[in-house]
Amino acid sequence: MLLGGVVFLLMMVFGLIMRVAQGDLISLDPEMFYLLLTAHGAGMVGSAALSGAAILWFFSARHLNLRSSIYIAFLGLFLAGVVLILGSIFIGGYGGAWTFLFPLPAMSGGLWEAWAGVMFCVGYLLIGVGFLLYYLELGLKIASRYNGLLGGLGWRYLFANNSTDVPPPTIVAASSVLVFNTIGIVFGAAVLAASIVNLLLPSFEVDPLLAKNAIYFFGHVFINATIYMAVTAVYEILPDYTGRPWKSTKLFIGAWAAVVIFVQAVYFHHLLQDVNMPAWTMAVGQVVSYASGVPLIGVTVFSLAVYIKGSGLKWDLPISLLTLGVVGWGLGSIPAMVDGMVSVNKLMHNTQWVPGHFHTYLLLGEVAMAFGFAAWLVRDKAVTTLSSLDRLVFRAYVFGGAGFVLVFLWSGASSIPRRWAVHYEQWQLQSQLASGFALIVVLATLVLVVRYVAGLARRSQ
């Protein structure tokens, strides 16, 4: 969690620098902008994955006998991958964005050499192997404890009404995530391997549309998995505050069964602008984009409201951040569903509307959950309310984060494109406003990280 928190903070600083440059408040070489953009994307996705994996492992270990050696191996592979990725960017000059969209790694316009693209892809592969090892351990222990993976998913209870050994919510979530994210990682590994061969042997041909499908399938599934891993903190921690257990009801298990399907099928909405895609994929992308919001908004967000209502819980920093995470996640899905409409997507997908939606469900969603979990780990159990500093930090994070993402959405609605290093004068006001909100978030995050470090030091005494 400490590694994740520090990387979150550093990547936020990179994001702030980019927004300040777009606002023409500082001068930044466009080449450096795209290096920062690549590092920001890869770093934020990576730190979200690392923090989500830490949360899921921590709470799964309450129900399973997990081997810490596997987690250490996962962490080692993850960090080795990070070193290669950073080296490819800041030594090799790779600036092809975190999505490594084929054939961009091999078409640098002279800005980086093939070895930098290879290093970037190999770094991703190491992280992927680490996660496959992580999920293999989870899968083996879940299958052993709950009589197979179907038992861990809760599907036996769902369809056979076998209530003798219903898995707890954390195990249902863990089983679901390991199913869809393992599939996503395998697709990502396949296209990464093909890209590496193409970089080393340019005569090796890869179908660009097939590669794009595999990349966006992997990317969409992977980034969503980070949130679905982190939400287990809500399932496990909230009952400590409300005195009400979060139960694996048939509705809950059914919602997670839908997630397993939707989180894979919905990736088509990333390809709505590819006119040579079959028409049925566009229909699926639009329909599933809307349907995928039902399990999230209709079950998780609603359930959270029900659990909190009338519970008399005392709000402290951990529960405030965890609640914000669920609410931010739910709100962030709404602009995504809007962008999932074919008619809207044609106008909005390559604008700042898209970073507006995913910053909402990451900055105000997964990241908030991660910091809520971190604050819970080092909390002073004698303190059951928000202190003045807690209240200030929380409000600053919410205010800065909400303002930041709203400016993104406003910019997207105004047709300001994303991924442009230099903005016209007419676009700079939004960038300047976003920079102010981003600075507030960075300062609030700095306090959260420092307080976590202080909490770790206090607990080690």
CSV table of C-alpha atoms in Angstrom, one decimal:
chain,number,residue,atom,x,y,z
A,1,MET,CA,0.0,0.0,0.0
A,2,LEU,CA,2.9,2.3,0.7
A,3,LEU,CA,4.4,1.7,-2.8
A,4,GLY,CA,0.9,2.2,-4.3
A,5,GLY,CA,0.4,5.4,-2.4
A,6,VAL,CA,3.8,6.9,-3.4
A,7,VAL,CA,3.2,6.0,-7.1
A,8,PHE,CA,-0.3,7.5,-7.0
A,9,LEU,CA,1.2,10.7,-5.7
A,10,LEU,CA,4.0,10.8,-8.2
A,11,MET,CA,1.6,10.1,-11.1
A,12,MET,CA,-0.7,12.8,-9.9
A,13,VAL,CA,2.2,15.2,-10.1
A,14,PHE,CA,2.9,14.1,-13.7
A,15,GLY,CA,-0.8,14.7,-14.4
A,16,LEU,CA,-0.6,18.2,-12.9
A,17,ILE,CA,2.4,19.1,-15.0
A,18,MET,CA,0.6,18.0,-18.1
A,19,ARG,CA,-2.5,20.1,-17.3
A,20,VAL,CA,-0.4,23.1,-16.4
A,21,ALA,CA,1.5,22.8,-19.7
A,22,GLN,CA,-1.8,22.5,-21.6
A,23,GLY,CA,-2.9,25.7,-19.9
A,24,ASP,CA,0.2,27.4,-21.2
A,25,LEU,CA,1.3,28.2,-17.6
A,26,ILE,CA,4.6,26.5,-18.2
A,27,SER,CA,6.6,25.6,-21.2
A,28,LEU,CA,6.9,21.8,-21.7
A,29,ASP,CA,8.5,20.1,-24.7
A,30,PRO,CA,5.8,18.0,-26.5
A,31,GLU,CA,8.2,15.0,-26.5
A,32,MET,CA,8.4,15.2,-22.7
A,33,PHE,CA,4.6,15.6,-22.5
A,34,TYR,CA,4.1,12.2,-24.2
A,35,LEU,CA,6.8,10.6,-22.0
A,36,LEU,CA,4.9,11.9,-18.9
A,37,LEU,CA,1.6,10.8,-20.5
A,38,THR,CA,2.9,7.3,-21.1
A,39,ALA,CA,4.3,7.1,-17.5
A,40,HIS,CA,1.1,8.6,-16.0
A,41,GLY,CA,-1.2,6.1,-17.7
A,42,ALA,CA,1.0,3.0,-17.1
A,43,GLY,CA,1.8,4.2,-13.5
A,44,MET,CA,-1.8,4.9,-12.5
A,45,VAL,CA,-3.1,1.7,-13.9
A,46,GLY,CA,-0.2,-0.2,-12.3
A,47,SER,CA,-0.6,1.4,-8.9
A,48,ALA,CA,-4.4,0.9,-9.0
A,49,ALA,CA,-3.7,-2.8,-9.8
A,50,LEU,CA,-1.1,-3.1,-7.0
A,51,SER,CA,-3.3,-1.5,-4.4
A,52,GLY,CA,-6.3,-3.5,-5.5
A,53,ALA,CA,-4.3,-6.7,-5.4
A,54,ALA,CA,-3.1,-5.9,-1.9
A,55,ILE,CA,-6.6,-5.3,-0.6
A,56,LEU,CA,-8.0,-8.5,-2.2
A,57,TRP,CA,-5.2,-10.6,-0.9
A,58,PHE,CA,-5.5,-9.1,2.6
A,59,PHE,CA,-9.1,-9.9,3.0
A,60,SER,CA,-9.1,-13.2,1.0
A,61,ALA,CA,-6.5,-14.4,3.6
A,62,ARG,CA,-9.2,-14.1,6.2
A,63,HIS,CA,-11.0,-17.0,4.5
A,64,LEU,CA,-8.2,-18.9,2.8
A,65,ASN,CA,-4.8,-20.2,3.8
A,66,LEU,CA,-2.8,-18.2,1.2
A,67,ARG,CA,1.0,-18.6,0.9
A,68,SER,CA,2.9,-15.3,1.5
A,69,SER,CA,5.7,-16.6,-0.7
A,70,ILE,CA,3.4,-16.3,-3.7
A,71,TYR,CA,2.5,-12.8,-2.9
A,72,ILE,CA,6.2,-11.9,-2.6
A,73,ALA,CA,6.9,-13.5,-6.0
A,74,PHE,CA,4.0,-11.5,-7.5
A,75,LEU,CA,5.4,-8.3,-6.0
A,76,GLY,CA,8.9,-9.1,-7.2
A,77,LEU,CA,7.7,-9.7,-10.8
A,78,PHE,CA,5.6,-6.5,-10.6
A,79,LEU,CA,8.5,-4.4,-9.5
A,80,ALA,CA,10.8,-5.9,-12.1
A,81,GLY,CA,8.2,-5.0,-14.7
A,82,VAL,CA,8.0,-1.4,-13.4
A,83,VAL,CA,11.7,-1.0,-13.7
A,84,LEU,CA,11.7,-2.0,-17.3
A,85,ILE,CA,8.7,0.2,-18.1
A,86,LEU,CA,10.3,3.3,-16.5
A,87,GLY,CA,13.6,2.5,-18.2
A,88,SER,CA,11.9,2.3,-21.6
A,89,ILE,CA,10.2,5.6,-21.1
A,90,PHE,CA,12.8,7.8,-19.4
A,91,ILE,CA,15.9,6.2,-20.8
A,92,GLY,CA,14.7,4.8,-24.1
A,93,GLY,CA,12.3,7.6,-24.8
A,94,TYR,CA,9.2,5.4,-25.4
A,95,GLY,CA,6.2,7.7,-25.6
A,96,GLY,CA,3.5,5.4,-27.2
A,97,ALA,CA,1.0,5.7,-24.3
A,98,TRP,CA,0.1,2.9,-21.8
A,99,THR,CA,-2.2,1.1,-24.4
A,100,PHE,CA,0.9,0.2,-26.6
A,101,LEU,CA,-1.5,0.3,-29.5
A,102,PHE,CA,-0.1,-1.7,-32.5
A,103,PRO,CA,1.8,-0.7,-34.6
A,104,LEU,CA,2.7,2.4,-32.6
A,105,PRO,CA,5.6,0.8,-30.6
A,106,ALA,CA,7.3,0.2,-34.0
A,107,MET,CA,6.4,3.5,-35.6
A,108,SER,CA,8.1,6.1,-33.4
A,109,GLY,CA,9.0,8.6,-36.1
A,110,GLY,CA,12.5,8.3,-34.9
A,111,LEU,CA,11.7,9.3,-31.2
A,112,TRP,CA,12.6,5.9,-29.8
A,113,GLU,CA,14.3,2.7,-31.0
A,114,ALA,CA,12.8,-0.8,-31.2
A,115,TRP,CA,14.5,-1.9,-28.0
A,116,ALA,CA,12.6,0.7,-26.0
A,117,GLY,CA,9.3,-0.7,-27.3
A,118,VAL,CA,10.5,-4.2,-26.5
A,119,MET,CA,11.5,-3.2,-23.0
A,120,PHE,CA,8.1,-1.6,-22.4
A,121,CYS,CA,6.2,-4.7,-23.6
A,122,VAL,CA,8.4,-7.1,-21.6
A,123,GLY,CA,7.8,-5.0,-18.5
A,124,TYR,CA,4.0,-5.5,-19.1
A,125,LEU,CA,4.5,-9.2,-19.6
A,126,LEU,CA,6.4,-9.5,-16.3
A,127,ILE,CA,3.5,-7.8,-14.5
A,128,GLY,CA,1.0,-10.1,-16.3
A,129,VAL,CA,3.0,-13.2,-15.2
A,130,GLY,CA,3.0,-12.0,-11.7
A,131,PHE,CA,-0.8,-11.5,-11.7
A,132,LEU,CA,-1.3,-15.0,-13.3
A,133,LEU,CA,0.7,-16.5,-10.4
A,134,TYR,CA,-1.3,-14.4,-7.9
A,135,TYR,CA,-4.7,-15.6,-9.4
A,136,LEU,CA,-3.4,-19.2,-9.6
A,137,GLU,CA,-2.9,-19.3,-5.9
A,138,LEU,CA,-6.3,-17.7,-5.2
A,139,GLY,CA,-8.0,-20.1,-7.6
A,140,LEU,CA,-6.3,-23.2,-6.1
A,141,LYS,CA,-7.2,-22.3,-2.6
A,142,ILE,CA,-10.8,-21.2,-3.5
A,143,ALA,CA,-11.4,-24.5,-5.4
A,144,SER,CA,-10.0,-26.5,-2.5
A,145,ARG,CA,-12.0,-24.7,0.2
A,146,TYR,CA,-15.3,-24.3,-1.7
A,147,ASN,CA,-15.4,-27.5,-3.8
A,148,GLY,CA,-14.4,-26.0,-7.1
A,149,LEU,CA,-14.4,-22.5,-8.6
A,150,LEU,CA,-18.2,-22.7,-9.2
A,151,GLY,CA,-18.5,-23.0,-5.4
A,152,GLY,CA,-16.3,-19.9,-4.9
A,153,LEU,CA,-18.4,-18.0,-7.5
A,154,GLY,CA,-21.5,-19.0,-5.5
A,155,TRP,CA,-23.2,-20.3,-8.7
A,156,ARG,CA,-24.1,-23.6,-7.0
A,157,TYR,CA,-26.1,-21.7,-4.4
A,158,LEU,CA,-27.5,-19.5,-7.1
A,159,PHE,CA,-28.8,-22.3,-9.3
A,160,ALA,CA,-29.1,-25.3,-7.0
A,161,ASN,CA,-30.1,-23.5,-3.8
A,162,ASN,CA,-27.3,-25.2,-1.9
A,163,SER,CA,-27.0,-23.0,1.1
A,164,THR,CA,-24.7,-25.3,3.2
A,165,ASP,CA,-21.5,-23.5,2.3
A,166,VAL,CA,-22.2,-20.1,0.7
A,167,PRO,CA,-19.0,-18.2,0.1
A,168,PRO,CA,-18.6,-14.8,1.7
A,169,PRO,CA,-18.8,-11.7,-0.5
A,170,THR,CA,-15.0,-11.3,-0.7
A,171,ILE,CA,-14.6,-14.9,-2.0
A,172,VAL,CA,-17.4,-14.3,-4.6
A,173,ALA,CA,-15.5,-11.1,-5.7
A,174,ALA,CA,-12.1,-12.9,-5.7
A,175,SER,CA,-13.5,-15.8,-7.8
A,176,SER,CA,-15.1,-13.5,-10.3
A,177,VAL,CA,-12.1,-11.2,-10.7
A,178,LEU,CA,-9.7,-14.1,-11.2
A,179,VAL,CA,-11.9,-15.6,-13.9
A,180,PHE,CA,-12.3,-12.5,-16.1
A,181,ASN,CA,-8.9,-10.9,-15.4
A,182,THR,CA,-7.0,-14.1,-16.1
A,183,ILE,CA,-8.8,-14.2,-19.5
A,184,GLY,CA,-8.0,-10.6,-20.1
A,185,ILE,CA,-4.3,-11.0,-19.2
A,186,VAL,CA,-3.9,-14.0,-21.5
A,187,PHE,CA,-5.2,-11.9,-24.4
A,188,GLY,CA,-2.9,-9.0,-23.4
A,189,ALA,CA,0.1,-11.4,-23.2
A,190,ALA,CA,-0.7,-12.8,-26.6
A,191,VAL,CA,-0.7,-9.4,-28.3
A,192,LEU,CA,2.3,-8.2,-26.3
A,193,ALA,CA,4.3,-11.2,-27.5
A,194,ALA,CA,3.2,-10.6,-31.1
A,195,SER,CA,4.3,-6.9,-30.8
A,196,ILE,CA,7.7,-7.9,-29.4
A,197,VAL,CA,8.2,-10.3,-32.4
A,198,ASN,CA,7.2,-7.6,-34.8
A,199,LEU,CA,9.6,-5.1,-33.2
A,200,LEU,CA,12.5,-7.6,-33.5
A,201,LEU,CA,11.4,-9.1,-36.9
A,202,PRO,CA,9.5,-6.4,-38.8
A,203,SER,CA,8.6,-9.0,-41.5
A,204,PHE,CA,6.4,-10.7,-38.9
A,205,GLU,CA,2.9,-9.4,-39.7
A,206,VAL,CA,0.2,-8.7,-37.1
A,207,ASP,CA,-3.4,-7.8,-38.1
A,208,PRO,CA,-3.9,-4.3,-36.7
A,209,LEU,CA,-7.6,-4.7,-36.0
A,210,LEU,CA,-7.2,-8.0,-34.3
A,211,ALA,CA,-4.4,-6.5,-32.2
A,212,LYS,CA,-6.6,-3.5,-31.3
A,213,ASN,CA,-9.4,-5.8,-30.2
A,214,ALA,CA,-7.0,-7.8,-28.0
A,215,ILE,CA,-5.4,-4.7,-26.5
A,216,TYR,CA,-8.6,-3.0,-25.6
A,217,PHE,CA,-10.2,-6.2,-24.3
A,218,PHE,CA,-7.1,-6.6,-22.0
A,219,GLY,CA,-7.0,-2.9,-21.1
A,220,HIS,CA,-10.7,-2.6,-20.3
A,221,VAL,CA,-10.8,-5.8,-18.3
A,222,PHE,CA,-7.6,-5.1,-16.4
A,223,ILE,CA,-8.4,-1.6,-15.3
A,224,ASN,CA,-11.9,-2.6,-14.2
A,225,ALA,CA,-10.5,-5.5,-12.2
A,226,THR,CA,-8.6,-3.1,-10.1
A,227,ILE,CA,-11.8,-1.6,-8.8
A,228,TYR,CA,-13.5,-4.9,-8.4
A,229,MET,CA,-10.6,-6.1,-6.2
A,230,ALA,CA,-10.6,-2.9,-4.1
A,231,VAL,CA,-14.3,-3.0,-3.4
A,232,THR,CA,-13.7,-6.0,-1.1
A,233,ALA,CA,-12.5,-3.5,1.5
A,234,VAL,CA,-16.1,-2.2,1.6
A,235,TYR,CA,-17.5,-5.7,2.1
A,236,GLU,CA,-15.1,-6.4,5.0
A,237,ILE,CA,-14.7,-3.1,6.7
A,238,LEU,CA,-18.2,-1.6,6.6
A,239,PRO,CA,-19.7,-4.4,8.8
A,240,ASP,CA,-17.2,-3.4,11.6
A,241,TYR,CA,-18.9,0.0,11.6
A,242,THR,CA,-22.5,-0.9,11.1
A,243,GLY,CA,-22.6,-4.2,13.0
A,244,ARG,CA,-24.4,-5.7,10.0
A,245,PRO,CA,-22.7,-8.4,8.0
A,246,TRP,CA,-22.5,-8.0,4.2
A,247,LYS,CA,-24.2,-11.2,3.1
A,248,SER,CA,-23.9,-13.2,-0.1
A,249,THR,CA,-27.5,-13.2,-1.1
A,250,LYS,CA,-28.8,-14.6,-4.4
A,251,LEU,CA,-29.1,-11.0,-5.7
A,252,PHE,CA,-25.5,-10.3,-4.8
A,253,ILE,CA,-24.2,-13.5,-6.4
A,254,GLY,CA,-26.3,-12.9,-9.4
A,255,ALA,CA,-24.9,-9.4,-9.8
A,256,TRP,CA,-21.4,-10.7,-9.7
A,257,ALA,CA,-22.2,-13.4,-12.2
A,258,ALA,CA,-23.4,-10.6,-14.5
A,259,VAL,CA,-20.2,-8.7,-13.9
A,260,VAL,CA,-18.1,-11.7,-15.1
A,261,ILE,CA,-20.0,-11.5,-18.4
A,262,PHE,CA,-20.5,-7.7,-18.8
A,263,VAL,CA,-16.9,-6.7,-17.9
A,264,GLN,CA,-15.7,-8.8,-20.9
A,265,ALA,CA,-18.4,-8.0,-23.4
A,266,VAL,CA,-18.5,-4.3,-22.8
A,267,TYR,CA,-15.0,-3.6,-24.3
A,268,PHE,CA,-16.7,-3.3,-27.7
A,269,HIS,CA,-17.5,0.3,-26.8
A,270,HIS,CA,-13.8,1.1,-27.3
A,271,LEU,CA,-14.2,0.1,-31.0
A,272,LEU,CA,-17.3,2.0,-32.0
A,273,GLN,CA,-15.3,4.2,-34.3
A,274,ASP,CA,-13.8,1.3,-36.2
A,275,VAL,CA,-16.1,1.2,-39.2
A,276,ASN,CA,-14.8,-2.1,-40.4
A,277,MET,CA,-15.9,-3.8,-37.2
A,278,PRO,CA,-19.0,-6.0,-37.6
A,279,ALA,CA,-22.2,-4.1,-36.9
A,280,TRP,CA,-23.3,-6.6,-34.2
A,281,THR,CA,-20.3,-5.7,-32.1
A,282,MET,CA,-21.4,-2.0,-32.1
A,283,ALA,CA,-24.9,-3.1,-30.9
A,284,VAL,CA,-23.4,-5.2,-28.2
A,285,GLY,CA,-21.0,-2.4,-27.1
A,286,GLN,CA,-23.9,0.0,-26.7
A,287,VAL,CA,-26.4,-2.4,-25.0
A,288,VAL,CA,-23.8,-3.9,-22.6
A,289,SER,CA,-22.5,-0.5,-21.7
A,290,TYR,CA,-25.9,0.4,-20.3
A,291,ALA,CA,-26.5,-3.1,-18.8
A,292,SER,CA,-23.2,-3.1,-17.0
A,293,GLY,CA,-24.3,-0.3,-14.8
A,294,VAL,CA,-27.1,-2.3,-13.3
A,295,PRO,CA,-25.0,-4.6,-11.0
A,296,LEU,CA,-22.9,-1.6,-9.9
A,297,ILE,CA,-25.5,1.1,-9.3
A,298,GLY,CA,-28.4,-1.2,-8.7
A,299,VAL,CA,-26.7,-3.5,-6.2
A,300,THR,CA,-23.4,-2.2,-4.8
A,301,VAL,CA,-24.3,1.5,-4.5
A,302,PHE,CA,-27.8,0.7,-3.4
A,303,SER,CA,-26.7,-1.9,-0.9
A,304,LEU,CA,-24.2,0.5,0.6
A,305,ALA,CA,-26.9,3.1,1.1
A,306,VAL,CA,-29.1,0.4,2.8
A,307,TYR,CA,-26.3,-0.8,5.0
A,308,ILE,CA,-25.5,2.7,6.2
A,309,LYS,CA,-29.1,3.9,6.6
A,310,GLY,CA,-30.1,3.7,10.2
A,311,SER,CA,-26.9,2.0,11.3
A,312,GLY,CA,-25.7,4.8,13.5
A,313,LEU,CA,-22.1,4.4,12.3
A,314,LYS,CA,-19.6,7.0,13.4
A,315,TRP,CA,-17.9,8.6,10.4
A,316,ASP,CA,-14.1,8.5,10.5
A,317,LEU,CA,-11.6,8.9,7.6
A,318,PRO,CA,-11.5,5.3,6.5
A,319,ILE,CA,-15.2,4.8,6.2
A,320,SER,CA,-15.6,8.3,4.6
A,321,LEU,CA,-13.0,7.4,1.9
A,322,LEU,CA,-14.5,3.9,1.3
A,323,THR,CA,-18.0,5.4,0.9
A,324,LEU,CA,-16.6,8.0,-1.5
A,325,GLY,CA,-15.0,5.2,-3.5
A,326,VAL,CA,-18.3,3.4,-4.1
A,327,VAL,CA,-20.1,6.6,-4.9
A,328,GLY,CA,-17.4,7.9,-7.2
A,329,TRP,CA,-17.3,4.5,-8.9
A,330,GLY,CA,-21.0,4.6,-9.5
A,331,LEU,CA,-21.0,8.2,-10.8
A,332,GLY,CA,-18.0,7.5,-13.1
A,333,SER,CA,-20.0,4.8,-14.8
A,334,ILE,CA,-22.6,7.3,-16.0
A,335,PRO,CA,-20.4,9.2,-18.5
A,336,ALA,CA,-19.1,5.9,-19.7
A,337,MET,CA,-22.6,4.7,-20.5
A,338,VAL,CA,-23.3,8.0,-22.3
A,339,ASP,CA,-20.1,7.5,-24.3
A,340,GLY,CA,-21.2,4.0,-25.1
A,341,MET,CA,-24.0,5.3,-27.3
A,342,VAL,CA,-22.8,5.0,-31.0
A,343,SER,CA,-24.2,8.4,-31.9
A,344,VAL,CA,-22.5,10.1,-29.0
A,345,ASN,CA,-19.3,8.1,-29.3
A,346,LYS,CA,-18.7,9.4,-32.8
A,347,LEU,CA,-18.4,12.9,-31.4
A,348,MET,CA,-17.1,12.4,-27.9
A,349,HIS,CA,-14.7,9.4,-27.8
A,350,ASN,CA,-11.6,11.2,-28.8
A,351,THR,CA,-12.3,14.2,-26.6
A,352,GLN,CA,-11.6,14.8,-22.9
A,353,TRP,CA,-15.0,13.3,-22.0
A,354,VAL,CA,-13.3,9.9,-21.9
A,355,PRO,CA,-10.5,10.8,-19.4
A,356,GLY,CA,-13.3,12.6,-17.5
A,357,HIS,CA,-15.2,9.4,-17.0
A,358,PHE,CA,-12.3,7.2,-16.1
A,359,HIS,CA,-10.7,9.8,-13.8
A,360,THR,CA,-14.1,9.8,-12.0
A,361,TYR,CA,-14.2,6.1,-11.3
A,362,LEU,CA,-10.5,5.9,-10.5
A,363,LEU,CA,-9.7,9.2,-8.7
A,364,LEU,CA,-13.0,9.2,-6.8
A,365,GLY,CA,-13.4,5.5,-6.9
A,366,GLU,CA,-10.5,3.0,-6.7
A,367,VAL,CA,-8.0,5.4,-5.4
A,368,ALA,CA,-10.4,6.6,-2.7
A,369,MET,CA,-11.0,3.0,-1.7
A,370,ALA,CA,-7.3,2.3,-1.6
A,371,PHE,CA,-6.6,5.3,0.7
A,372,GLY,CA,-9.6,4.3,2.8
A,373,PHE,CA,-8.2,0.8,3.3
A,374,ALA,CA,-4.7,2.3,4.0
A,375,ALA,CA,-6.2,4.7,6.6
A,376,TRP,CA,-8.1,1.8,8.2
A,377,LEU,CA,-4.9,-0.3,8.5
A,378,VAL,CA,-3.1,2.4,10.6
A,379,ARG,CA,-6.1,3.9,12.3
A,380,ASP,CA,-6.2,4.8,16.0
A,381,LYS,CA,-9.0,2.6,17.3
A,382,ALA,CA,-9.7,5.0,20.1
A,383,VAL,CA,-10.6,7.7,17.6
A,384,THR,CA,-14.1,7.1,16.2
A,385,THR,CA,-14.8,10.5,14.6
A,386,LEU,CA,-13.3,12.8,12.0
A,387,SER,CA,-10.7,15.1,13.4
A,388,SER,CA,-10.3,18.6,12.1
A,389,LEU,CA,-7.4,17.5,9.9
A,390,ASP,CA,-9.3,14.5,8.6
A,391,ARG,CA,-12.3,16.6,7.7
A,392,LEU,CA,-10.1,19.1,5.9
A,393,VAL,CA,-8.2,16.5,3.9
A,394,PHE,CA,-11.3,14.6,3.0
A,395,ARG,CA,-13.2,17.7,1.9
A,396,ALA,CA,-10.1,18.9,-0.1
A,397,TYR,CA,-9.8,15.5,-1.9
A,398,VAL,CA,-13.5,15.5,-2.8
A,399,PHE,CA,-13.6,19.1,-3.8
A,400,GLY,CA,-10.4,18.9,-5.9
A,401,GLY,CA,-11.3,15.6,-7.4
A,402,ALA,CA,-14.9,16.5,-8.3
A,403,GLY,CA,-13.7,19.8,-9.8
A,404,PHE,CA,-11.0,18.1,-11.8
A,405,VAL,CA,-13.2,15.5,-13.4
A,406,LEU,CA,-16.0,18.0,-14.1
A,407,VAL,CA,-13.6,20.2,-16.0
A,408,PHE,CA,-12.6,17.1,-18.0
A,409,LEU,CA,-16.3,16.4,-18.8
A,410,TRP,CA,-16.9,20.0,-19.6
A,411,SER,CA,-13.9,20.0,-22.0
A,412,GLY,CA,-15.1,16.9,-23.7
A,413,ALA,CA,-18.6,18.4,-24.2
A,414,SER,CA,-16.8,21.4,-25.7
A,415,SER,CA,-15.0,19.0,-28.2
A,416,ILE,CA,-11.5,19.6,-26.7
A,417,PRO,CA,-9.5,16.6,-27.9
A,418,ARG,CA,-7.6,14.3,-25.5
A,419,ARG,CA,-3.9,13.5,-25.7
A,420,TRP,CA,-2.9,16.8,-27.3
A,421,ALA,CA,0.3,18.2,-25.8
A,422,VAL,CA,-0.4,21.8,-27.0
A,423,HIS,CA,-3.8,23.5,-26.6
A,424,TYR,CA,-5.2,26.4,-28.5
A,425,GLU,CA,-5.8,29.5,-26.6
A,426,GLN,CA,-9.6,28.9,-26.6
A,427,TRP,CA,-9.0,25.7,-24.6
A,428,GLN,CA,-6.6,26.9,-22.1
A,429,LEU,CA,-9.1,28.2,-19.5
A,430,GLN,CA,-10.3,24.6,-18.8
A,431,SER,CA,-6.7,23.4,-18.5
A,432,GLN,CA,-5.9,26.2,-16.0
A,433,LEU,CA,-9.0,25.5,-13.9
A,434,ALA,CA,-8.2,21.8,-14.0
A,435,SER,CA,-4.6,22.6,-12.8
A,436,GLY,CA,-6.0,24.4,-9.7
A,437,PHE,CA,-8.2,21.5,-8.8
A,438,ALA,CA,-5.4,19.0,-9.5
A,439,LEU,CA,-3.1,20.9,-7.1
A,440,ILE,CA,-5.7,20.6,-4.4
A,441,VAL,CA,-5.9,16.8,-5.0
A,442,VAL,CA,-2.1,16.4,-4.9
A,443,LEU,CA,-1.8,18.3,-1.6
A,444,ALA,CA,-4.6,16.2,0.0
A,445,THR,CA,-3.0,13.0,-1.3
A,446,LEU,CA,0.4,14.1,0.1
A,447,VAL,CA,-1.2,14.4,3.5
A,448,LEU,CA,-2.8,11.0,3.2
A,449,VAL,CA,0.5,9.3,2.2
A,450,VAL,CA,2.4,11.1,5.0
A,451,ARG,CA,-0.2,10.1,7.6
A,452,TYR,CA,0.0,6.5,6.4
A,453,VAL,CA,3.7,6.5,6.8
A,454,ALA,CA,3.4,8.0,10.3
A,455,GLY,CA,0.8,5.4,11.1
A,456,LEU,CA,3.1,2.6,10.0
A,457,ALA,CA,5.9,4.1,12.1
A,458,ARG,CA,3.6,4.3,15.1
A,459,ARG,CA,2.5,0.7,14.7
A,460,SER,CA,6.1,-0.5,14.4
A,461,GLN,CA,7.1,0.9,17.8
